[in-house]
Amino acid sequence: MKRHVLVAASVAAVFALLAGPLWAGGGSEKKKDPAPAGSIASEAVPEAGTPARTAPVQARSWAGTIPAPEFPSGMEWLNVDVPPTLASLKGKVALLDFWTYGCINCIHNLPYIEKLRKEFPDELVVLGVHSAKFATEGKTENLRNIILRYGIGYPVVNDADFAVWSIWGPQGWPTLALIDPAGNIVGAQSGEGFYDTFREIIVSLIAEFRARGQIDPRPLEVKLEREGRPSPLLSFPGKVRADSPGDRLFIADSGRDRVILARPADGEILDIIGGGPGFSDGDFREARFRNPQGMALSPDGSTLYVADTGNHAIRAVDLRRKRVGTIAGTGTQAEEYPPEPGTGVRTALSSPWDLESDGPFLYIAMAGSHQIWRMDTRSGELKPLAGSGAEGVLDAPGAEAELAQPSGLSLSPDRRLYFADSEASSIRWVDLSREDAPVFTLAGSGVGLFEFGADDGRGRDARFQHPLGVLWRRDGIFVADTYNHRIRRIDPATAEVSTIAGGDGGYRDGAEARFNEPGGITQAGEKLVVADTNNHSIRVVDPVSGKTSTLVLKGYEKFARRQFGGTAPAVRLPSAAADPGPAEIRIHLQLPRGYKPNVEAASAFSLKVEGSGIRLTGPTELVLPGPTFPLRFSADFSPGEGVLVLELSLVYCEEGKESLCYLERKTLELPYRIATGAGRNLDFRYTVLP
């Protein structure tokens, strides 16, 4: 475990090291290029280590003396309409988070940043500085997607050209800096394990500046990227696992914290496992996951193992009894680095990202500690198989090898465990036939964390960019080359790499397919099934021709009520009136321009009466693919009043992107009055906002 120090401002440099270590922290990735002189990177900062407990900070004033440098003008900001300036944040403690979105340590910090925001909603402002490691990460639309994926609710600047980075000079990702309410630099820390110390410093700063009358409680104006966006039926699906003999496809619907079971042939949803974010066992309705990713099936197909990444746990889904249990992990990230071996739920893990089954054993891609672990599901024993815990690219016997955020696993019959080593942009493998489990690089540079690209070629001449998925088949090793938006094939005999589908990011079916950061890949029959993460969709690829189609999920209406706990968000519409007598209730639904009801996936509508004066005489529940509007319900009216309640699950799509589904789930409250002289029918209008 490495030691870190709080970095404070000085006259000679924006950052200079304070004397003596103040707390333990770590878990960061160093930037390749040297930082400018006079920055934190020019000082002797120790190498990053691991998340750790932190010691109390010294009792002192944490007010700074050197003004924080202002953000350069003309940069792209997200989650705000007007770019913030440090000058405008006077009166608040500001936390700057230098991060890059593929970095697991940066992801680990996000919950603790959010925790601080909730604890100090009026006094603390968080600003994300996204300085991209990978080329794809530097594109604003991709950064917007990651903000949506992780629910980031504070301003983030796209520092793709390292303009802010070069001013502040952090040494690696993540680095967090504090600015006091007078706009002066307090200090900074790289890596994880920042929360306890930062919290104490923030409390101290608030007390000191409140006593001076220099705390401004007014909220920072934000405009979140999620506002005004349609809700996709799938949300950032991370991984897929097909069970061809059982005609089942399991989808890690990561953005909705659940697993969907569907038929791969037609997309019919058979069940939904999990009901939202959390960490609890129980039946499919009660169970809770947090950002689930990779999955594996037991040899008899009765148990689905799930890498519950956000809960740092392994879950076991009993598919016969329809119950979820926890078999490994405590629900929180391991404090020791690398995590200590142990047994079952007494053993803390660190971001398990994918699983592979091998008889009674489970192999775990432990992305958070740069290792591959093995679990004996009979005894619950858990221990590392490959990776020392050091982040790097070193082929060696398992205990000595260095891995870099392994995120995908696939086992071949000749006992090779292939893995997508995402931060090394390489495809590597572990020889399970040998007791020392040596690690080898099959394709990708194999020399460092900053050698990436999109080149086809042989072995170490080929280049990938942060691949997350790998699949062994008899006809090759297939790779979800995530940041290149491609599906690649490797010949295991020659290590020749070729591209079979994809290219520039986007969405398109057919022979010239486009993907958007595909994260998972599996096999259903002779086809490849891909979790196309940023397109919120499941794609089906012919590995010979590369021709691609989108699997449209159907039957969600059967589970919509269960998924929303029985009711959906309610909207009350203006009251309407009608004369007594036989008539219709007409509900006019208006979709945003450029959208239309999906003709392949059914929408569902259910109407009931709460009050007097209306007797429904026709069907009260409608399940319609491609419904037309207005919806019409027959009724007899008599004097009275009340409220009609319409529950709707409307599946719609963009024109030209019919296979990408969005969902509007609402409860419409429709007040009415039946009285003479009001008109014949009851008409209500509701607009689905984009």
XYZ file of C-alpha atoms in Angstrom:
690
model
C 0.000 0.000 0.000
C 1.354 3.407 -0.968
C 1.130 6.624 1.000
C -0.208 9.888 -0.360
C -0.069 13.419 0.905
C -2.346 16.409 0.682
C -0.899 18.759 -1.922
C -1.145 22.460 -1.027
C -0.577 25.665 -2.948
C 2.746 27.517 -2.759
C 4.248 30.602 -4.379
C 6.659 28.592 -6.505
C 4.074 26.207 -7.926
C 0.335 25.724 -8.185
C 0.864 22.599 -6.069
C 3.693 21.732 -3.719
C 3.899 18.864 -1.262
C 3.192 19.503 2.378
C 5.702 17.982 4.772
C 4.743 14.511 5.917
C 2.015 12.116 4.771
C -1.436 13.101 6.002
C -3.437 10.084 4.887
C -3.294 6.924 2.836
C -5.000 6.905 -0.501
C -4.390 5.732 -4.019
C -5.626 3.741 -6.921
C -4.832 6.056 -9.799
C -3.439 5.767 -13.279
C -0.513 7.935 -14.289
C -0.713 10.035 -17.413
C 1.874 9.092 -20.011
C 3.098 12.562 -20.933
C 5.110 14.596 -18.429
C 3.284 17.523 -16.864
C 4.665 21.038 -17.088
C 7.254 22.315 -14.635
C 5.778 23.869 -11.538
C 2.802 21.501 -11.460
C 1.971 18.684 -9.107
C 3.449 16.174 -11.562
C 6.831 17.843 -11.365
C 7.002 17.039 -7.669
C 7.927 13.710 -6.098
C 4.434 12.291 -5.729
C 4.500 8.580 -4.784
C 2.998 6.005 -7.121
C -0.694 5.350 -6.753
C -1.682 2.392 -4.652
C -5.105 1.466 -3.351
C -8.253 2.625 -1.643
C -7.589 2.823 2.074
C -8.814 4.144 5.392
C -7.685 7.679 6.017
C -6.267 9.217 9.157
C -7.835 12.368 10.674
C -6.566 15.617 9.235
C -4.559 18.008 11.346
C -6.493 20.635 13.310
C -5.704 23.882 11.489
C -7.130 26.460 9.156
C -7.446 25.014 5.656
C -7.972 28.360 3.977
C -5.669 28.752 0.995
C -3.444 31.665 0.040
C -2.931 31.227 -3.710
C -5.871 32.037 -6.062
C -7.114 29.086 -8.077
C -6.448 29.500 -11.822
C -9.528 30.325 -13.880
C -10.905 27.939 -16.494
C -9.922 28.790 -20.070
C -12.732 30.300 -22.120
C -14.408 28.584 -25.046
C -14.490 25.079 -23.563
C -17.418 22.677 -23.871
C -19.347 22.199 -20.637
C -22.084 19.665 -19.899
C -24.892 19.796 -17.321
C -24.969 23.611 -17.480
C -26.250 26.284 -19.842
C -23.726 28.913 -18.777
C -20.145 27.717 -18.175
C -19.191 28.313 -14.544
C -16.180 30.367 -13.566
C -14.225 30.046 -10.362
C -14.899 33.713 -9.739
C -18.643 33.013 -9.783
C -18.221 30.292 -7.148
C -16.981 32.607 -4.402
C -18.755 31.717 -1.190
C -18.679 27.979 -1.839
C -16.193 25.191 -1.324
C -15.345 23.851 -4.783
C -14.162 20.308 -5.487
C -12.470 19.661 -8.850
C -12.419 16.043 -10.032
C -9.844 15.322 -12.757
C -10.991 12.044 -14.320
C -11.310 9.974 -17.485
C -14.337 7.766 -17.864
C -12.741 4.408 -18.662
C -10.624 4.521 -15.491
C -11.957 2.171 -12.811
C -10.470 4.268 -10.001
C -12.351 7.303 -11.342
C -15.571 5.276 -11.357
C -14.910 4.177 -7.773
C -14.751 7.825 -6.679
C -18.135 8.818 -8.113
C -20.313 7.495 -5.236
C -18.160 9.309 -2.674
C -18.340 12.553 -4.639
C -22.118 12.180 -4.742
C -22.158 11.486 -1.002
C -20.340 14.771 -0.332
C -22.762 16.649 -2.595
C -25.721 15.322 -0.620
C -24.099 16.152 2.718
C -23.250 19.732 1.735
C -25.901 20.725 -0.853
C -25.701 24.466 -0.142
C -21.991 24.910 0.560
C -20.192 22.555 -1.867
C -19.946 22.707 -5.640
C -18.393 19.862 -7.617
C -16.883 20.469 -11.059
C -15.731 17.552 -13.172
C -12.670 18.066 -15.354
C -12.712 15.276 -17.913
C -9.230 14.978 -19.418
C -9.538 11.971 -21.709
C -6.972 9.185 -21.823
C -8.446 7.542 -24.927
C -9.340 9.373 -28.136
C -12.958 8.212 -27.988
C -13.340 9.486 -24.432
C -12.502 13.006 -25.607
C -15.601 13.328 -27.805
C -18.326 15.387 -26.187
C -21.201 13.114 -27.199
C -19.444 10.103 -25.655
C -18.795 12.082 -22.494
C -22.476 13.049 -22.441
C -23.386 9.364 -22.574
C -21.175 8.526 -19.626
C -22.713 11.389 -17.628
C -26.124 9.883 -18.356
C -24.903 6.356 -17.605
C -23.583 7.197 -14.144
C -26.179 9.823 -13.292
C -23.642 12.621 -12.820
C -25.508 15.736 -11.716
C -22.837 18.461 -11.639
C -21.060 20.472 -14.346
C -18.365 18.661 -16.331
C -15.944 20.321 -18.741
C -14.562 18.402 -21.712
C -10.832 18.997 -21.266
C -9.964 16.912 -24.344
C -6.906 19.023 -25.175
C -5.651 19.028 -21.562
C -5.929 22.798 -21.257
C -7.126 22.677 -17.631
C -4.867 19.719 -16.879
C -1.783 21.619 -18.053
C -2.629 24.541 -15.743
C -3.203 22.433 -12.643
C -0.764 19.642 -13.531
C -2.140 16.498 -11.853
C 0.010 13.406 -12.274
C -2.685 10.818 -12.901
C -6.360 9.937 -12.925
C -8.212 10.522 -10.695
C -6.975 13.628 -8.894
C -9.244 15.743 -6.698
C -8.579 19.329 -5.628
C -10.309 21.605 -3.122
C -10.787 25.376 -3.428
C -11.912 27.455 -0.451
C -14.863 29.909 -0.520
C -12.459 32.791 -1.153
C -11.306 31.118 -4.377
C -7.916 29.949 -3.089
C -6.374 26.500 -3.518
C -6.596 24.291 -0.423
C -4.948 21.122 -1.732
C -5.332 17.949 -3.757
C -5.037 14.185 -3.671
C -4.610 11.615 -6.407
C -6.338 8.257 -6.353
C -9.063 6.820 -4.184
C -9.638 7.000 -0.439
C -10.243 10.750 -0.329
C -13.682 10.922 1.302
C -12.932 10.989 5.058
C -10.210 13.607 4.855
C -11.983 15.792 2.317
C -15.114 15.730 4.447
C -13.250 16.940 7.518
C -11.577 19.698 5.532
C -14.900 20.766 3.982
C -16.540 20.906 7.430
C -13.635 23.014 8.705
C -13.778 25.386 5.724
C -17.540 25.863 6.017
C -17.290 26.668 9.714
C -14.420 29.109 9.211
C -15.945 30.988 6.278
C -19.447 30.984 7.749
C -18.021 32.721 10.788
C -16.637 35.351 8.403
C -20.012 35.686 6.677
C -18.492 34.388 3.423
C -20.676 31.354 2.653
C -23.119 31.765 -0.234
C -25.951 29.193 0.040
C -27.518 30.017 -3.336
C -27.575 26.946 -5.618
C -25.479 26.705 -8.760
C -27.685 26.852 -11.844
C -27.494 23.569 -13.751
C -29.265 22.062 -16.727
C -28.792 18.324 -16.524
C -28.159 16.345 -19.697
C -30.892 13.896 -18.749
C -33.574 16.587 -18.811
C -35.846 16.411 -21.846
C -34.475 13.076 -23.079
C -36.702 10.114 -23.903
C -36.293 7.077 -21.688
C -34.959 4.036 -23.592
C -36.463 0.623 -22.978
C -32.929 -0.636 -22.310
C -30.489 1.677 -20.572
C -26.775 1.227 -21.306
C -26.807 -2.595 -21.449
C -23.311 -3.753 -20.479
C -23.109 -7.501 -21.081
C -25.080 -10.354 -22.643
C -25.012 -14.117 -22.111
C -26.838 -16.546 -24.392
C -27.864 -20.075 -23.475
C -28.485 -21.682 -26.840
C -29.715 -25.082 -25.546
C -32.268 -23.316 -23.387
C -33.139 -20.689 -26.004
C -32.433 -17.946 -23.465
C -30.676 -14.606 -23.669
C -29.699 -12.771 -20.491
C -29.164 -9.011 -20.801
C -27.452 -6.951 -18.116
C -29.608 -3.839 -18.356
C -26.955 -1.996 -16.395
C -28.479 1.480 -16.460
C -31.690 0.144 -14.927
C -29.923 -2.126 -12.405
C -31.592 -5.334 -13.559
C -31.214 -8.419 -15.749
C -33.660 -9.142 -18.553
C -34.367 -12.689 -19.730
C -35.521 -12.873 -23.350
C -35.756 -15.267 -26.279
C -32.891 -14.602 -28.705
C -34.945 -15.665 -31.719
C -37.689 -13.027 -31.458
C -36.827 -10.780 -28.500
C -39.818 -11.827 -26.408
C -39.165 -10.861 -22.780
C -39.640 -13.899 -20.538
C -38.815 -12.322 -17.191
C -37.141 -9.380 -15.478
C -34.767 -9.938 -12.565
C -34.404 -7.032 -10.153
C -36.462 -3.949 -9.484
C -34.029 -1.052 -9.372
C -30.855 0.124 -7.635
C -29.887 -1.324 -4.276
C -28.412 -4.416 -2.679
C -30.915 -6.992 -1.488
C -31.759 -10.633 -2.087
C -35.209 -12.114 -2.614
C -37.544 -12.971 -5.460
C -37.222 -11.316 -8.859
C -39.398 -8.389 -7.759
C -37.602 -7.831 -4.432
C -33.988 -8.306 -5.551
C -31.843 -5.240 -6.137
C -28.643 -4.819 -8.167
C -26.370 -1.885 -8.894
C -24.850 -1.630 -12.385
C -24.754 -5.398 -13.092
C -22.350 -6.472 -15.823
C -21.034 -9.930 -16.782
C -22.943 -13.181 -16.296
C -22.257 -16.920 -16.399
C -24.452 -20.010 -16.241
C -23.936 -23.054 -14.055
C -23.235 -26.291 -15.987
C -26.851 -27.455 -15.583
C -28.239 -24.071 -16.637
C -30.292 -23.639 -13.469
C -28.236 -20.831 -11.917
C -27.237 -17.530 -13.439
C -24.246 -15.913 -11.785
C -24.149 -12.107 -12.051
C -21.226 -9.745 -11.528
C -23.022 -7.088 -9.492
C -20.337 -4.537 -10.229
C -21.669 -1.510 -8.372
C -22.256 -3.606 -5.251
C -18.834 -5.307 -5.531
C -20.575 -8.671 -5.232
C -21.391 -11.921 -7.030
C -25.070 -12.811 -7.098
C -26.628 -16.211 -7.812
C -29.996 -16.263 -9.583
C -31.963 -19.471 -9.056
C -33.845 -19.605 -12.349
C -36.177 -22.383 -11.191
C -37.254 -20.883 -7.874
C -36.950 -17.323 -9.241
C -34.872 -16.055 -6.369
C -31.650 -14.058 -6.085
C -28.958 -14.664 -3.460
C -25.484 -13.293 -2.755
C -22.573 -15.744 -2.808
C -19.564 -13.410 -2.633
C -18.843 -9.850 -1.627
C -20.012 -7.644 1.206
C -21.840 -5.004 -0.821
C -19.040 -2.468 -0.443
C -15.650 -2.131 -2.103
C -12.685 -3.843 -0.469
C -10.605 -1.481 1.653
C -7.495 -3.640 1.361
C -5.598 -3.594 -1.907
C -5.529 -5.987 -3.533
C -8.493 -7.579 -1.787
C -7.685 -10.372 0.629
C -8.649 -13.965 -0.299
C -11.460 -15.424 1.728
C -14.810 -17.138 1.647
C -18.146 -16.082 0.225
C -19.977 -13.072 1.607
C -17.262 -12.420 4.203
C -14.831 -11.474 1.426
C -14.834 -7.932 0.080
C -14.345 -7.555 -3.693
C -13.520 -4.656 -6.005
C -15.636 -4.067 -9.121
C -16.097 -7.587 -10.523
C -16.875 -6.932 -14.196
C -17.306 -10.316 -15.884
C -17.676 -14.000 -15.055
C -16.929 -17.318 -16.699
C -18.116 -20.716 -15.495
C -15.892 -23.814 -15.429
C -17.669 -26.698 -13.734
C -17.876 -25.788 -10.030
C -15.508 -22.849 -10.489
C -16.237 -19.247 -11.375
C -13.571 -17.020 -12.876
C -13.980 -13.348 -11.998
C -12.577 -10.385 -13.930
C -11.779 -8.204 -10.915
C -11.439 -4.916 -12.758
C -11.001 -2.869 -9.587
C -7.804 -4.647 -8.535
C -6.455 -5.527 -12.006
C -6.716 -9.256 -11.328
C -8.554 -12.420 -12.304
C -9.915 -14.405 -9.361
C -11.321 -17.899 -9.012
C -14.224 -18.974 -6.820
C -15.145 -22.504 -5.809
C -18.940 -22.345 -5.709
C -19.060 -25.474 -3.495
C -16.948 -24.139 -0.653
C -17.186 -20.409 -1.374
C -13.386 -20.090 -1.438
C -12.187 -16.990 -3.310
C -8.614 -16.183 -4.281
C -6.583 -14.478 -7.009
C -5.610 -16.547 -10.028
C -3.642 -14.009 -12.080
C -2.439 -10.473 -11.495
C -0.303 -9.045 -8.717
C -2.568 -6.031 -8.278
C -0.125 -3.699 -10.015
C -1.726 -2.054 -13.048
C 0.402 -2.786 -16.071
C 1.104 -5.125 -18.963
C 3.494 -7.869 -17.883
C 3.299 -11.436 -19.146
C 4.498 -13.706 -16.354
C 3.317 -16.490 -14.035
C -0.077 -15.594 -12.615
C 1.004 -14.195 -9.267
C 3.628 -11.964 -10.886
C 1.721 -10.863 -13.997
C 0.424 -7.324 -14.342
C -3.052 -6.720 -15.755
C -4.910 -3.508 -16.516
C -8.623 -3.560 -15.685
C -9.703 -6.941 -17.097
C -13.336 -6.577 -18.138
C -14.295 -9.577 -20.295
C -13.722 -13.344 -20.008
C -14.157 -16.379 -22.259
C -12.921 -19.953 -21.747
C -11.811 -22.249 -24.583
C -11.847 -26.066 -24.495
C -8.017 -26.157 -24.458
C -8.036 -24.427 -21.050
C -7.194 -20.940 -22.197
C -9.028 -18.228 -20.321
C -9.095 -15.266 -22.696
C -9.659 -11.814 -21.249
C -10.167 -8.300 -22.561
C -7.563 -6.234 -20.721
C -9.320 -2.948 -21.306
C -6.872 -0.296 -20.049
C -4.021 -2.119 -21.815
C -6.122 -2.253 -25.015
C -5.101 -5.886 -25.455
C -6.537 -9.389 -25.601
C -4.644 -11.700 -23.281
C -5.040 -15.201 -21.879
C -4.297 -17.336 -18.843
C -3.049 -20.910 -19.306
C -5.272 -22.847 -16.901
C -3.537 -26.129 -17.746
C -0.485 -24.997 -15.769
C -0.385 -24.710 -12.022
C 1.304 -21.307 -12.088
C -1.413 -19.930 -14.436
C 0.906 -17.868 -16.656
C -0.449 -14.872 -18.574
C 0.258 -14.248 -22.265
C -0.690 -11.443 -24.653
C -2.412 -12.628 -27.830
C -3.026 -9.313 -29.605
C -2.553 -5.652 -28.869
C 0.718 -3.900 -28.087
C 1.395 -5.661 -24.807
C 3.872 -2.953 -23.808
C 1.931 -0.268 -21.934
C -1.304 1.516 -21.098
C -1.089 4.188 -23.792
C -0.614 2.075 -26.928
C -4.004 1.918 -28.607
C -5.581 2.349 -32.028
C -7.776 0.570 -34.558
C -5.200 -1.204 -36.728
C -5.791 -4.722 -38.013
C -2.707 -6.898 -38.180
C -0.957 -9.789 -36.503
C -0.577 -10.114 -32.752
C 1.279 -7.214 -31.187
C 1.124 -5.214 -34.395
C -2.663 -4.943 -34.070
C -4.289 -2.259 -31.980
C -7.489 -2.078 -29.936
C -9.033 0.748 -27.917
C -10.371 -0.217 -24.495
C -12.088 -3.513 -25.438
C -14.601 -4.768 -22.879
C -15.921 -8.020 -24.387
C -14.330 -11.229 -25.647
C -15.816 -14.505 -26.922
C -14.080 -17.745 -27.887
C -15.747 -19.734 -30.683
C -14.501 -22.585 -32.807
C -14.056 -20.170 -35.730
C -12.123 -17.510 -33.834
C -11.955 -15.168 -30.890
C -14.391 -12.285 -31.233
C -13.911 -8.962 -29.488
C -16.222 -6.092 -28.626
C -13.628 -3.389 -29.326
C -15.552 -0.856 -27.314
C -13.976 2.523 -27.964
C -13.380 1.689 -31.641
C -17.116 0.855 -32.018
C -16.137 -2.381 -33.780
C -16.498 -6.122 -33.657
C -13.128 -7.744 -34.312
C -11.982 -11.322 -34.937
C -8.682 -12.901 -33.901
C -7.398 -16.114 -35.444
C -6.070 -17.967 -32.370
C -3.517 -19.898 -34.457
C -1.911 -16.882 -36.134
C -3.117 -14.012 -33.880
C -4.274 -12.220 -37.048
C -6.795 -9.488 -36.174
C -9.509 -8.388 -38.600
C -12.577 -6.156 -38.359
C -15.870 -7.839 -39.228
C -18.359 -5.056 -38.399
C -18.438 -1.430 -37.325
C -16.212 1.568 -37.787
C -17.141 5.102 -36.874
C -19.510 5.364 -33.929
C -23.226 5.583 -34.623
C -26.235 3.385 -35.250
C -26.913 1.531 -38.466
C -28.000 -1.992 -39.357
C -27.009 -3.894 -42.477
C -23.705 -4.708 -44.147
C -22.115 -1.393 -43.104
C -23.181 -1.518 -39.482
C -22.419 1.107 -36.878
C -22.145 0.593 -33.118
C -21.654 2.920 -30.171
C -19.276 1.567 -27.530
C -20.365 -2.104 -27.582
C -19.489 -3.650 -24.233
C -20.511 -7.326 -24.330
C -20.575 -10.192 -26.796
C -22.002 -13.713 -26.750
C -23.082 -16.464 -29.172
C -26.633 -17.534 -30.017
C -26.588 -20.298 -32.607
C -24.235 -19.195 -35.366
C -24.793 -15.505 -34.733
C -23.020 -13.077 -32.432
C -25.157 -11.114 -30.008
C -23.734 -7.774 -28.902
C -24.674 -5.393 -26.090
C -24.466 -2.089 -27.964
C -24.186 -0.032 -24.824
C -24.555 3.591 -25.912
C -27.229 2.677 -28.450
C -29.304 1.079 -25.657
C -29.838 -1.943 -27.848
C -28.995 -5.568 -28.565
C -27.475 -6.233 -31.971
C -27.190 -9.506 -33.869
C -24.150 -9.939 -36.129
C -23.439 -12.521 -38.816
C -19.727 -13.258 -38.191
C -19.121 -14.191 -41.828
C -20.724 -11.260 -43.639
C -20.747 -8.729 -40.795
C -24.387 -8.000 -41.599
C -26.067 -6.653 -38.483
C -29.637 -6.319 -37.252
C -31.202 -5.087 -34.031
C -33.136 -7.400 -31.735
C -36.391 -5.671 -30.806
C -37.519 -6.595 -27.297
C -41.220 -7.392 -27.024
C -43.628 -8.052 -24.193
C -42.375 -5.440 -21.737
C -45.952 -4.418 -21.047
C -46.395 -7.684 -19.080
C -43.814 -6.521 -16.530
C -44.177 -2.736 -16.570
C -46.476 -2.536 -13.546
C -44.225 -4.824 -11.511
C -41.138 -2.826 -12.454
C -42.720 0.396 -11.207
C -43.998 -1.040 -7.943
C -47.593 -1.067 -9.199
C -47.823 2.594 -10.216
C -45.994 4.890 -12.582
C -45.279 8.622 -12.107
C -48.594 10.472 -12.098
C -49.567 13.442 -14.260
C -52.883 15.247 -13.689
C -54.494 16.693 -16.813
C -57.065 19.515 -17.072
C -60.643 18.555 -16.341
C -63.095 17.674 -19.127
C -66.904 17.530 -19.214
C -69.577 15.706 -21.266
C -73.358 15.232 -21.512
C -75.111 12.130 -20.143
C -75.643 9.287 -22.603
C -73.589 6.737 -24.571
C -70.294 8.238 -25.763
C -66.529 7.827 -25.899
C -63.559 8.702 -23.749
C -60.895 9.857 -26.202
C -57.281 10.249 -25.153
C -55.061 12.108 -27.595
C -51.370 11.265 -27.133
C -48.879 13.459 -28.964
C -45.328 12.165 -29.514
C -42.365 14.493 -30.097
C -41.689 15.477 -33.703
C -39.783 12.718 -35.489
C -41.053 9.878 -33.253
C -43.801 7.297 -33.742
C -45.284 4.301 -31.895
C -43.225 1.144 -32.322
C -45.005 -1.357 -34.562
C -42.957 -4.354 -33.404
C -43.189 -3.947 -29.615
C -46.636 -3.644 -28.068
C -47.797 -0.709 -25.965
C -50.260 -1.229 -23.108
C -53.076 0.967 -21.741
C -55.358 0.331 -18.777
C -58.315 2.574 -17.795
C -60.341 2.635 -14.572
C -62.959 4.950 -13.031
C -62.669 6.541 -9.608
C -65.958 8.351 -9.007
C -69.524 8.365 -10.310
C -71.213 9.016 -13.633
C -69.199 6.731 -15.962
C -69.774 3.062 -16.743
C -67.185 1.611 -19.134
C -68.932 -0.575 -21.730
C -65.979 -1.825 -23.780
C -62.454 -3.161 -23.179
C -60.606 -1.341 -20.403
C -57.188 -2.789 -21.204
C -55.537 -2.416 -24.600
C -52.309 -4.090 -25.768
C -51.460 -2.726 -29.207
C -48.383 -2.796 -31.428
C -48.154 0.573 -33.174
C -51.267 2.125 -31.571
C -53.069 4.978 -33.295
C -54.444 7.988 -31.452
C -56.738 9.021 -29.991
C -57.303 5.959 -27.811
C -61.037 5.308 -27.635
C -62.957 3.747 -24.728
C -66.750 3.228 -24.950
C -68.855 4.321 -21.984
C -72.307 5.294 -20.725
C -72.392 8.691 -19.022
C -74.785 9.791 -16.266
C -74.613 12.830 -13.969
C -71.606 12.652 -11.680
C -67.942 13.449 -11.387
C -64.625 11.841 -10.535
C -61.263 10.937 -11.998
C -60.345 8.519 -14.773
C -56.981 6.825 -14.236
C -55.081 5.686 -17.329
C -51.909 3.649 -16.877
C -49.856 3.671 -20.047
C -46.686 1.921 -21.183
C -46.045 3.442 -24.585
C -43.190 1.995 -26.638
C -42.060 4.351 -29.385
C -39.095 4.989 -31.654
C -37.444 7.586 -33.847
C -38.508 7.575 -37.464
C -35.719 5.836 -39.348
C -34.556 4.047 -36.181
C -37.560 1.796 -35.699
C -35.626 -0.919 -33.887
C -34.432 1.425 -31.109
C -37.161 1.507 -28.473
C -38.077 4.228 -25.987
C -40.592 3.915 -23.172
C -43.104 6.366 -21.725
C -44.528 4.956 -18.497
C -47.082 7.229 -16.826
C -50.286 7.273 -14.796
C -52.593 9.930 -16.240
C -55.206 11.332 -13.867
C -58.154 12.638 -15.917
C -60.709 14.667 -13.899
C -64.215 14.689 -15.388
C -67.724 16.034 -14.852
C -70.879 14.647 -16.477
C -73.609 17.276 -16.741
C -76.144 18.461 -19.319
C -74.890 21.029 -21.809
C -71.218 20.047 -21.667
C -70.787 18.222 -25.015
C -70.921 14.635 -26.186
C -67.505 13.011 -25.596
C -64.734 13.339 -23.039
C -61.462 14.439 -24.669
C -58.059 14.562 -22.948
C -54.691 15.523 -24.432
C -51.224 14.511 -23.256
C -47.909 15.378 -24.896
C -44.947 13.010 -24.477
C -42.004 15.314 -23.914
C -38.660 14.482 -25.586
